[in-house]
Amino acid sequence: PVLNGKFIHGMPAFDKAELLDLRRTNLPSAESVQALSYQSAEEKLQLWHNRLGHQPIGRIVNAHRRNLIEGMQLPREATMAKHIKGADHPCNTCAVSWRRRASFKRTDNSAYKGNWAPGEFIVADYQQFLNTPSIHGYIGVWNFTDVATDKTFTYLCLGRDNFLNAVKQLKSEELDPLERRCKQFRSDSDTAVLTNEVISWFIDNGIEQTSSPSDTPEMNCVAERAHAFLYPTTLALLLHGDLPKSFWEYAYLAASMIKGFSVRDTCVGQVTSDEAWYGTVPNVKHIRVWGAKAWVQEPRSAARKDWHPRAVSGRLVG
């Protein structure tokens, strides 16, 4: 049986009389009644465009078509050229968040030559946000990008001086569990990276440390390209979610996670960064629009009270 209804605030709504008529019929079980969604292919593509950090729809469909991302559940017509062209137009958020300047290209610089395995060559750069309020008092992030897989690991910091704690956390949480050893580390000429304590830690762990000269961001192009993706993606999430700037730390971590779902040139071919690093195809079924309205169910002990709300409304920032 099929019911004709409509969507009200994103929820399917049907006529109660039709529901009662179906209830009176001799149906084998309640599972026989299903609601069909009449969401168009363009609307579904735009939904995933909003969920995945406002990336180009053509890039998202290409990853889905090549089975590089799981869990999207797009209909077959959504992969047709006419529907992709109909949905792939800059939204208001993209128009004011993504810059038009070309990012630093990865050239055949001698610093990046060689067949690097995942985890062997890591570049880092610090991005600072001094004039922005923060919920937990963070003023910047340290981004570590693996050259072989283009996988970026982000750590919120209270300042540049937290570099050593961030790189130790990277080693204990990402490298050691996968039994990977960093052989070379590169960054710009940051004073926090060139301290005696940091240099001694690199020597003790057998890591060769190099740095690029001042005012030469193109020589640290892998880290700069990561910033060129993370900052506008974070800005797009904040603008589309209509949340204040103090939530930038949650949006930045979400942008770093979304970067792992994008297809890159890696040591194992054109796959997502997460697949090249972890060895499994990422599943994005759990991804929702960042900043969307959400409801958290109250515990039973509180729900037993008279006239107590069953849920608390909020915003999705995780």
Short mmCIF file of N, CA, C and O in Angstrom, two decimals, residues 94-211:
data_model
loop_
_atom_site.label_atom_id
_atom_site.label_comp_id
_atom_site.label_asym_id
_atom_site.label_seq_id
_atom_site.Cartn_x
_atom_site.Cartn_y
_atom_site.Cartn_z
N CYS A 94 28.77 28.70 -0.66
CA CYS A 94 29.99 28.52 -1.45
C CYS A 94 30.47 29.84 -2.04
O CYS A 94 31.68 30.08 -2.15
N ALA A 95 29.55 30.70 -2.42
CA ALA A 95 29.93 31.95 -3.07
C ALA A 95 30.69 32.88 -2.14
O ALA A 95 31.51 33.68 -2.59
N VAL A 96 30.46 32.78 -0.83
CA VAL A 96 31.10 33.71 0.11
C VAL A 96 32.17 33.05 0.95
O VAL A 96 32.79 33.72 1.79
N SER A 97 32.43 31.76 0.76
CA SER A 97 33.42 31.07 1.60
C SER A 97 34.63 30.59 0.81
O SER A 97 35.76 30.69 1.28
N TRP A 98 34.41 30.06 -0.39
CA TRP A 98 35.53 29.53 -1.17
C TRP A 98 36.18 30.67 -1.94
O TRP A 98 35.53 31.42 -2.65
N ARG A 99 37.50 30.74 -1.84
CA ARG A 99 38.24 31.77 -2.55
C ARG A 99 38.54 31.31 -3.97
O ARG A 99 38.58 30.12 -4.27
N ARG A 100 38.82 32.26 -4.82
CA ARG A 100 39.06 31.97 -6.23
C ARG A 100 40.55 31.87 -6.55
O ARG A 100 40.92 31.53 -7.65
N ARG A 101 41.41 32.20 -5.60
CA ARG A 101 42.85 32.13 -5.85
C ARG A 101 43.31 30.68 -5.91
O ARG A 101 42.92 29.86 -5.09
N ALA A 102 44.15 30.38 -6.90
CA ALA A 102 44.65 29.01 -7.05
C ALA A 102 45.56 28.67 -5.88
O ALA A 102 46.39 29.48 -5.44
N SER A 103 45.44 27.46 -5.36
CA SER A 103 46.27 27.02 -4.25
C SER A 103 47.64 26.62 -4.75
O SER A 103 47.89 26.51 -5.95
N PHE A 104 48.55 26.39 -3.82
CA PHE A 104 49.90 26.01 -4.17
C PHE A 104 49.89 24.62 -4.82
O PHE A 104 49.33 23.68 -4.27
N LYS A 105 50.53 24.52 -5.98
CA LYS A 105 50.58 23.25 -6.68
C LYS A 105 51.75 22.42 -6.15
O LYS A 105 52.80 22.96 -5.81
N ARG A 106 51.53 21.13 -6.13
CA ARG A 106 52.58 20.21 -5.69
C ARG A 106 53.51 19.94 -6.86
O ARG A 106 53.15 19.24 -7.80
N THR A 107 54.72 20.48 -6.83
CA THR A 107 55.68 20.34 -7.91
C THR A 107 56.67 19.23 -7.58
O THR A 107 56.62 18.60 -6.53
N ASP A 108 57.58 19.01 -8.51
CA ASP A 108 58.62 18.00 -8.30
C ASP A 108 59.77 18.57 -7.48
O ASP A 108 60.94 18.50 -7.86
N ASN A 109 59.44 19.16 -6.36
CA ASN A 109 60.45 19.70 -5.48
C ASN A 109 61.26 18.55 -4.89
O ASN A 109 60.74 17.48 -4.58
N SER A 110 62.55 18.79 -4.73
CA SER A 110 63.41 17.73 -4.21
C SER A 110 63.01 17.28 -2.81
O SER A 110 63.31 16.17 -2.40
N ALA A 111 62.32 18.16 -2.07
CA ALA A 111 61.94 17.79 -0.70
C ALA A 111 60.87 16.71 -0.68
O ALA A 111 60.75 15.98 0.31
N TYR A 112 60.09 16.58 -1.76
CA TYR A 112 59.00 15.62 -1.77
C TYR A 112 59.25 14.45 -2.71
O TYR A 112 58.36 13.64 -2.92
N LYS A 113 60.42 14.37 -3.29
CA LYS A 113 60.72 13.26 -4.19
C LYS A 113 60.91 11.97 -3.41
O LYS A 113 61.33 11.97 -2.26
N GLY A 114 60.63 10.86 -4.08
CA GLY A 114 60.81 9.56 -3.45
C GLY A 114 59.49 8.83 -3.28
O GLY A 114 58.43 9.44 -3.23
N ASN A 115 59.58 7.52 -3.22
CA ASN A 115 58.40 6.68 -3.01
C ASN A 115 58.19 6.51 -1.51
O ASN A 115 58.71 5.57 -0.89
N TRP A 116 57.43 7.43 -0.95
CA TRP A 116 57.22 7.41 0.50
C TRP A 116 56.06 6.49 0.84
O TRP A 116 55.03 6.48 0.18
N ALA A 117 56.21 5.74 1.91
CA ALA A 117 55.14 4.91 2.44
C ALA A 117 54.31 5.75 3.42
O ALA A 117 54.78 6.78 3.91
N PRO A 118 53.09 5.33 3.72
CA PRO A 118 52.27 6.09 4.67
C PRO A 118 52.96 6.25 6.01
O PRO A 118 53.43 5.29 6.61
N GLY A 119 53.03 7.50 6.47
CA GLY A 119 53.60 7.80 7.76
C GLY A 119 55.08 8.12 7.75
O GLY A 119 55.62 8.59 8.76
N GLU A 120 55.80 7.89 6.65
CA GLU A 120 57.24 8.10 6.63
C GLU A 120 57.62 9.58 6.48
O GLU A 120 58.64 10.00 7.00
N PHE A 121 56.82 10.35 5.76
CA PHE A 121 57.13 11.76 5.53
C PHE A 121 55.91 12.58 5.92
O PHE A 121 54.85 12.47 5.32
N ILE A 122 56.06 13.42 6.95
CA ILE A 122 54.96 14.22 7.48
C ILE A 122 55.37 15.68 7.47
O ILE A 122 56.50 16.03 7.85
N VAL A 123 54.46 16.53 7.01
CA VAL A 123 54.67 17.98 7.01
C VAL A 123 53.68 18.61 7.98
O VAL A 123 52.59 18.06 8.23
N ALA A 124 54.05 19.75 8.51
CA ALA A 124 53.21 20.40 9.52
C ALA A 124 53.19 21.90 9.27
O ALA A 124 54.11 22.47 8.69
N ASP A 125 52.13 22.52 9.74
CA ASP A 125 52.01 23.97 9.68
C ASP A 125 51.00 24.40 10.74
O ASP A 125 50.09 23.63 11.10
N TYR A 126 51.17 25.61 11.21
CA TYR A 126 50.32 26.15 12.27
C TYR A 126 49.41 27.21 11.68
O TYR A 126 49.85 28.06 10.91
N GLN A 127 48.13 27.14 12.02
CA GLN A 127 47.16 28.15 11.59
C GLN A 127 46.58 28.81 12.82
O GLN A 127 46.08 28.14 13.73
N GLN A 128 46.66 30.12 12.85
CA GLN A 128 46.33 30.89 14.05
C GLN A 128 45.09 31.74 13.83
O GLN A 128 44.89 32.30 12.75
N PHE A 129 44.25 31.81 14.87
CA PHE A 129 43.02 32.62 14.84
C PHE A 129 42.98 33.44 16.13
O PHE A 129 42.36 33.04 17.11
N LEU A 130 43.65 34.60 16.10
CA LEU A 130 43.77 35.39 17.31
C LEU A 130 42.52 36.23 17.59
O LEU A 130 42.14 36.40 18.74
N ASN A 131 41.89 36.73 16.56
CA ASN A 131 40.77 37.67 16.74
C ASN A 131 39.42 36.96 16.68
O ASN A 131 38.42 37.55 16.27
N THR A 132 39.38 35.71 17.09
CA THR A 132 38.15 34.93 17.03
C THR A 132 37.84 34.36 18.41
O THR A 132 38.72 33.73 19.03
N PRO A 133 36.64 34.55 18.94
CA PRO A 133 36.30 33.94 20.22
C PRO A 133 36.21 32.43 20.11
O PRO A 133 35.90 31.89 19.05
N SER A 134 36.51 31.74 21.18
CA SER A 134 36.50 30.28 21.20
C SER A 134 35.84 29.80 22.48
O SER A 134 35.98 30.42 23.54
N ILE A 135 35.13 28.69 22.38
CA ILE A 135 34.42 28.16 23.54
C ILE A 135 35.39 27.65 24.59
O ILE A 135 35.22 27.88 25.79
N HIS A 136 36.45 26.97 24.16
CA HIS A 136 37.42 26.38 25.08
C HIS A 136 38.73 27.15 25.13
O HIS A 136 39.72 26.65 25.68
N GLY A 137 38.78 28.31 24.53
CA GLY A 137 39.97 29.14 24.62
C GLY A 137 41.07 28.83 23.63
O GLY A 137 42.19 29.33 23.77
N TYR A 138 40.80 28.01 22.61
CA TYR A 138 41.82 27.71 21.61
C TYR A 138 42.03 28.91 20.70
O TYR A 138 41.10 29.63 20.35
N ILE A 139 43.29 29.09 20.29
CA ILE A 139 43.61 30.22 19.41
C ILE A 139 44.27 29.74 18.12
O ILE A 139 44.66 30.57 17.29
N GLY A 140 44.41 28.45 17.91
CA GLY A 140 45.03 27.97 16.69
C GLY A 140 44.99 26.46 16.61
O GLY A 140 44.51 25.77 17.52
N VAL A 141 45.50 25.93 15.50
CA VAL A 141 45.54 24.49 15.26
C VAL A 141 46.89 24.12 14.65
O VAL A 141 47.47 24.88 13.87
N TRP A 142 47.37 22.94 15.00
CA TRP A 142 48.52 22.33 14.33
C TRP A 142 47.99 21.25 13.40
O TRP A 142 47.30 20.34 13.84
N ASN A 143 48.31 21.37 12.12
CA ASN A 143 47.89 20.39 11.11
C ASN A 143 49.10 19.59 10.66
O ASN A 143 50.11 20.15 10.24
N PHE A 144 48.99 18.26 10.75
CA PHE A 144 50.03 17.35 10.29
C PHE A 144 49.48 16.58 9.09
O PHE A 144 48.45 15.91 9.21
N THR A 145 50.15 16.68 7.96
CA THR A 145 49.70 16.05 6.72
C THR A 145 50.72 15.03 6.26
O THR A 145 51.92 15.34 6.18
N ASP A 146 50.26 13.81 5.98
CA ASP A 146 51.11 12.77 5.46
C ASP A 146 51.27 12.95 3.95
O ASP A 146 50.27 13.08 3.22
N VAL A 147 52.51 12.97 3.47
CA VAL A 147 52.78 13.25 2.06
C VAL A 147 52.28 12.11 1.18
O VAL A 147 51.75 12.34 0.08
N ALA A 148 52.40 10.86 1.64
CA ALA A 148 52.04 9.71 0.80
C ALA A 148 50.54 9.59 0.59
O ALA A 148 50.08 9.22 -0.50
N THR A 149 49.74 9.89 1.60
CA THR A 149 48.29 9.70 1.53
C THR A 149 47.50 11.00 1.53
O THR A 149 46.29 10.96 1.30
N ASP A 150 48.15 12.14 1.81
CA ASP A 150 47.47 13.43 1.92
C ASP A 150 46.42 13.43 3.03
O ASP A 150 45.44 14.18 2.97
N LYS A 151 46.63 12.61 4.03
CA LYS A 151 45.76 12.56 5.19
C LYS A 151 46.21 13.61 6.20
O LYS A 151 47.40 13.69 6.53
N THR A 152 45.28 14.43 6.69
CA THR A 152 45.59 15.51 7.61
C THR A 152 45.02 15.19 8.99
O THR A 152 43.86 14.81 9.12
N PHE A 153 45.86 15.39 10.00
CA PHE A 153 45.46 15.21 11.40
C PHE A 153 45.52 16.58 12.07
O PHE A 153 46.55 17.26 12.02
N THR A 154 44.42 16.98 12.70
CA THR A 154 44.27 18.31 13.27
C THR A 154 44.22 18.24 14.79
O THR A 154 43.51 17.39 15.34
N TYR A 155 44.96 19.15 15.44
CA TYR A 155 44.98 19.21 16.90
C TYR A 155 44.80 20.67 17.31
O TYR A 155 45.58 21.54 16.93
N LEU A 156 43.74 20.93 18.07
CA LEU A 156 43.49 22.26 18.59
C LEU A 156 44.51 22.60 19.66
O LEU A 156 44.86 21.75 20.48
N CYS A 157 44.99 23.85 19.66
CA CYS A 157 46.07 24.24 20.56
C CYS A 157 45.75 25.59 21.19
O CYS A 157 45.00 26.40 20.64
N LEU A 158 46.37 25.80 22.35
CA LEU A 158 46.27 27.07 23.05
C LEU A 158 47.34 28.05 22.61
O LEU A 158 47.39 29.17 23.10
N GLY A 159 48.21 27.63 21.70
CA GLY A 159 49.27 28.48 21.19
C GLY A 159 50.29 27.66 20.42
O GLY A 159 50.23 26.42 20.36
N ARG A 160 51.26 28.33 19.82
CA ARG A 160 52.30 27.64 19.08
C ARG A 160 53.12 26.71 19.95
O ARG A 160 53.64 25.69 19.49
N ASP A 161 53.28 27.06 21.22
CA ASP A 161 54.14 26.29 22.10
C ASP A 161 53.61 24.88 22.39
O ASP A 161 54.32 24.08 22.99
N ASN A 162 52.39 24.58 21.98
CA ASN A 162 51.84 23.25 22.18
C ASN A 162 52.24 22.28 21.06
O ASN A 162 51.65 21.21 20.93
N PHE A 163 53.25 22.64 20.27
CA PHE A 163 53.64 21.78 19.15
C PHE A 163 54.13 20.42 19.62
O PHE A 163 53.73 19.38 19.07
N LEU A 164 54.99 20.39 20.62
CA LEU A 164 55.56 19.11 21.06
C LEU A 164 54.48 18.18 21.58
O LEU A 164 54.50 16.97 21.30
N ASN A 165 53.51 18.70 22.32
CA ASN A 165 52.41 17.86 22.79
C ASN A 165 51.58 17.33 21.63
O ASN A 165 51.13 16.18 21.65
N ALA A 166 51.39 18.16 20.60
CA ALA A 166 50.61 17.73 19.45
C ALA A 166 51.32 16.63 18.67
O ALA A 166 50.70 15.65 18.25
N VAL A 167 52.62 16.77 18.44
CA VAL A 167 53.34 15.76 17.67
C VAL A 167 53.48 14.46 18.47
O VAL A 167 53.47 13.36 17.90
N LYS A 168 53.59 14.54 19.78
CA LYS A 168 53.59 13.33 20.60
C LYS A 168 52.23 12.63 20.53
O LYS A 168 52.16 11.39 20.49
N GLN A 169 51.16 13.41 20.53
CA GLN A 169 49.82 12.83 20.41
C GLN A 169 49.63 12.18 19.05
O GLN A 169 49.00 11.11 18.94
N LEU A 170 50.17 12.79 18.00
CA LEU A 170 50.10 12.19 16.67
C LEU A 170 50.82 10.85 16.64
O LEU A 170 50.32 9.87 16.08
N LYS A 171 51.98 10.78 17.26
CA LYS A 171 52.74 9.53 17.26
C LYS A 171 52.04 8.43 18.04
O LYS A 171 51.98 7.27 17.61
N SER A 172 51.47 8.77 19.19
CA SER A 172 50.85 7.75 20.05
C SER A 172 49.48 7.31 19.55
O SER A 172 49.09 6.16 19.75
N GLU A 173 48.73 8.21 18.88
CA GLU A 173 47.35 7.90 18.47
C GLU A 173 47.25 7.40 17.04
O GLU A 173 46.34 6.62 16.73
N GLU A 174 48.14 7.84 16.16
CA GLU A 174 47.99 7.51 14.74
C GLU A 174 49.12 6.63 14.21
O GLU A 174 48.87 5.70 13.43
N LEU A 175 50.36 6.90 14.58
CA LEU A 175 51.48 6.16 14.02
C LEU A 175 51.72 4.84 14.75
O LEU A 175 51.83 3.78 14.11
N ASP A 176 51.81 4.88 16.06
CA ASP A 176 52.13 3.66 16.82
C ASP A 176 51.06 2.56 16.69
O ASP A 176 51.41 1.39 16.53
N PRO A 177 49.75 2.86 16.73
CA PRO A 177 48.77 1.77 16.58
C PRO A 177 48.86 1.05 15.24
O PRO A 177 48.56 -0.14 15.15
N LEU A 178 49.27 1.75 14.18
CA LEU A 178 49.41 1.14 12.86
C LEU A 178 50.83 0.67 12.58
O LEU A 178 51.13 0.25 11.45
N GLU A 179 51.70 0.76 13.60
CA GLU A 179 53.10 0.33 13.49
C GLU A 179 53.81 1.04 12.34
O GLU A 179 54.51 0.43 11.53
N ARG A 180 53.62 2.34 12.28
CA ARG A 180 54.27 3.15 11.26
C ARG A 180 55.28 4.07 11.92
O ARG A 180 55.06 4.56 13.03
N ARG A 181 56.37 4.31 11.21
CA ARG A 181 57.47 5.11 11.76
C ARG A 181 57.75 6.28 10.85
O ARG A 181 57.92 6.12 9.63
N CYS A 182 57.76 7.46 11.43
CA CYS A 182 58.07 8.67 10.68
C CYS A 182 59.58 8.77 10.52
O CYS A 182 60.34 8.71 11.49
N LYS A 183 60.03 8.96 9.26
CA LYS A 183 61.46 9.08 8.97
C LYS A 183 61.88 10.52 8.70
O LYS A 183 63.03 10.88 8.96
N GLN A 184 60.98 11.33 8.17
CA GLN A 184 61.32 12.71 7.85
C GLN A 184 60.16 13.61 8.20
O GLN A 184 59.00 13.27 7.97
N PHE A 185 60.50 14.77 8.75
CA PHE A 185 59.50 15.75 9.17
C PHE A 185 59.91 17.10 8.60
O PHE A 185 61.08 17.48 8.65
N ARG A 186 58.93 17.82 8.05
CA ARG A 186 59.21 19.11 7.43
C ARG A 186 58.18 20.14 7.86
O ARG A 186 56.99 19.82 8.00
N SER A 187 58.63 21.36 8.05
CA SER A 187 57.76 22.48 8.41
C SER A 187 58.43 23.76 7.96
O SER A 187 59.55 23.74 7.41
N ASP A 188 57.76 24.88 8.20
CA ASP A 188 58.41 26.15 7.92
C ASP A 188 59.30 26.52 9.11
O ASP A 188 59.38 25.80 10.10
N SER A 189 59.94 27.66 9.00
CA SER A 189 60.89 28.08 10.05
C SER A 189 60.13 28.68 11.23
O SER A 189 60.24 29.87 11.53
N ASP A 190 59.37 27.83 11.90
CA ASP A 190 58.59 28.27 13.05
C ASP A 190 59.45 28.14 14.30
O ASP A 190 60.13 27.13 14.52
N THR A 191 59.41 29.16 15.15
CA THR A 191 60.23 29.14 16.36
C THR A 191 59.82 28.03 17.31
O THR A 191 60.66 27.51 18.06
N ALA A 192 58.54 27.63 17.29
CA ALA A 192 58.10 26.55 18.18
C ALA A 192 58.64 25.20 17.76
O ALA A 192 58.73 24.28 18.58
N VAL A 193 59.00 25.03 16.48
CA VAL A 193 59.52 23.76 15.98
C VAL A 193 61.04 23.68 16.11
O VAL A 193 61.61 22.59 16.15
N LEU A 194 61.70 24.82 16.21
CA LEU A 194 63.16 24.85 16.22
C LEU A 194 63.75 25.02 17.61
O LEU A 194 64.90 25.43 17.76
N THR A 195 62.99 24.70 18.65
CA THR A 195 63.52 24.77 20.00
C THR A 195 64.41 23.56 20.29
O THR A 195 64.33 22.52 19.63
N ASN A 196 65.27 23.69 21.28
CA ASN A 196 66.18 22.61 21.62
C ASN A 196 65.44 21.36 22.10
O ASN A 196 65.84 20.23 21.81
N GLU A 197 64.35 21.56 22.82
CA GLU A 197 63.57 20.42 23.32
C GLU A 197 62.95 19.63 22.18
O GLU A 197 62.98 18.38 22.17
N VAL A 198 62.42 20.33 21.18
CA VAL A 198 61.81 19.65 20.04
C VAL A 198 62.87 18.95 19.20
O VAL A 198 62.69 17.81 18.76
N ILE A 199 64.00 19.62 18.95
CA ILE A 199 65.06 19.01 18.16
C ILE A 199 65.59 17.75 18.84
O ILE A 199 65.85 16.73 18.19
N SER A 200 65.74 17.79 20.15
CA SER A 200 66.20 16.60 20.89
C SER A 200 65.19 15.47 20.78
O SER A 200 65.58 14.29 20.67
N TRP A 201 63.89 15.79 20.79
CA TRP A 201 62.87 14.73 20.68
C TRP A 201 62.93 14.08 19.31
O TRP A 201 62.81 12.85 19.20
N PHE A 202 63.11 14.85 18.25
CA PHE A 202 63.24 14.27 16.91
C PHE A 202 64.48 13.39 16.80
O PHE A 202 64.44 12.32 16.18
N ILE A 203 65.59 13.82 17.39
CA ILE A 203 66.81 13.02 17.34
C ILE A 203 66.64 11.72 18.10
O ILE A 203 67.06 10.63 17.64
N ASP A 204 66.00 11.76 19.25
CA ASP A 204 65.78 10.55 20.04
C ASP A 204 64.90 9.54 19.32
O ASP A 204 65.04 8.32 19.52
N ASN A 205 63.97 10.02 18.50
CA ASN A 205 63.06 9.13 17.77
C ASN A 205 63.55 8.80 16.36
O ASN A 205 62.81 8.16 15.60
N GLY A 206 64.75 9.23 16.01
CA GLY A 206 65.31 8.91 14.70
C GLY A 206 64.60 9.56 13.54
O GLY A 206 64.51 8.96 12.46
N ILE A 207 64.11 10.78 13.72
CA ILE A 207 63.37 11.49 12.67
C ILE A 207 64.25 12.63 12.16
O ILE A 207 64.77 13.43 12.95
N GLU A 208 64.42 12.69 10.85
CA GLU A 208 65.17 13.78 10.23
C GLU A 208 64.27 14.99 10.09
O GLU A 208 63.21 14.93 9.47
N GLN A 209 64.70 16.11 10.64
CA GLN A 209 63.89 17.32 10.66
C GLN A 209 64.45 18.34 9.68
O GLN A 209 65.65 18.65 9.71
N THR A 210 63.61 18.85 8.80
CA THR A 210 63.99 19.91 7.86
C THR A 210 62.96 21.01 7.93
O THR A 210 61.82 20.80 8.37
N SER A 211 63.33 22.18 7.45
CA SER A 211 62.43 23.33 7.46
C SER A 211 62.69 24.17 6.22
O SER A 211 63.80 24.19 5.68
#
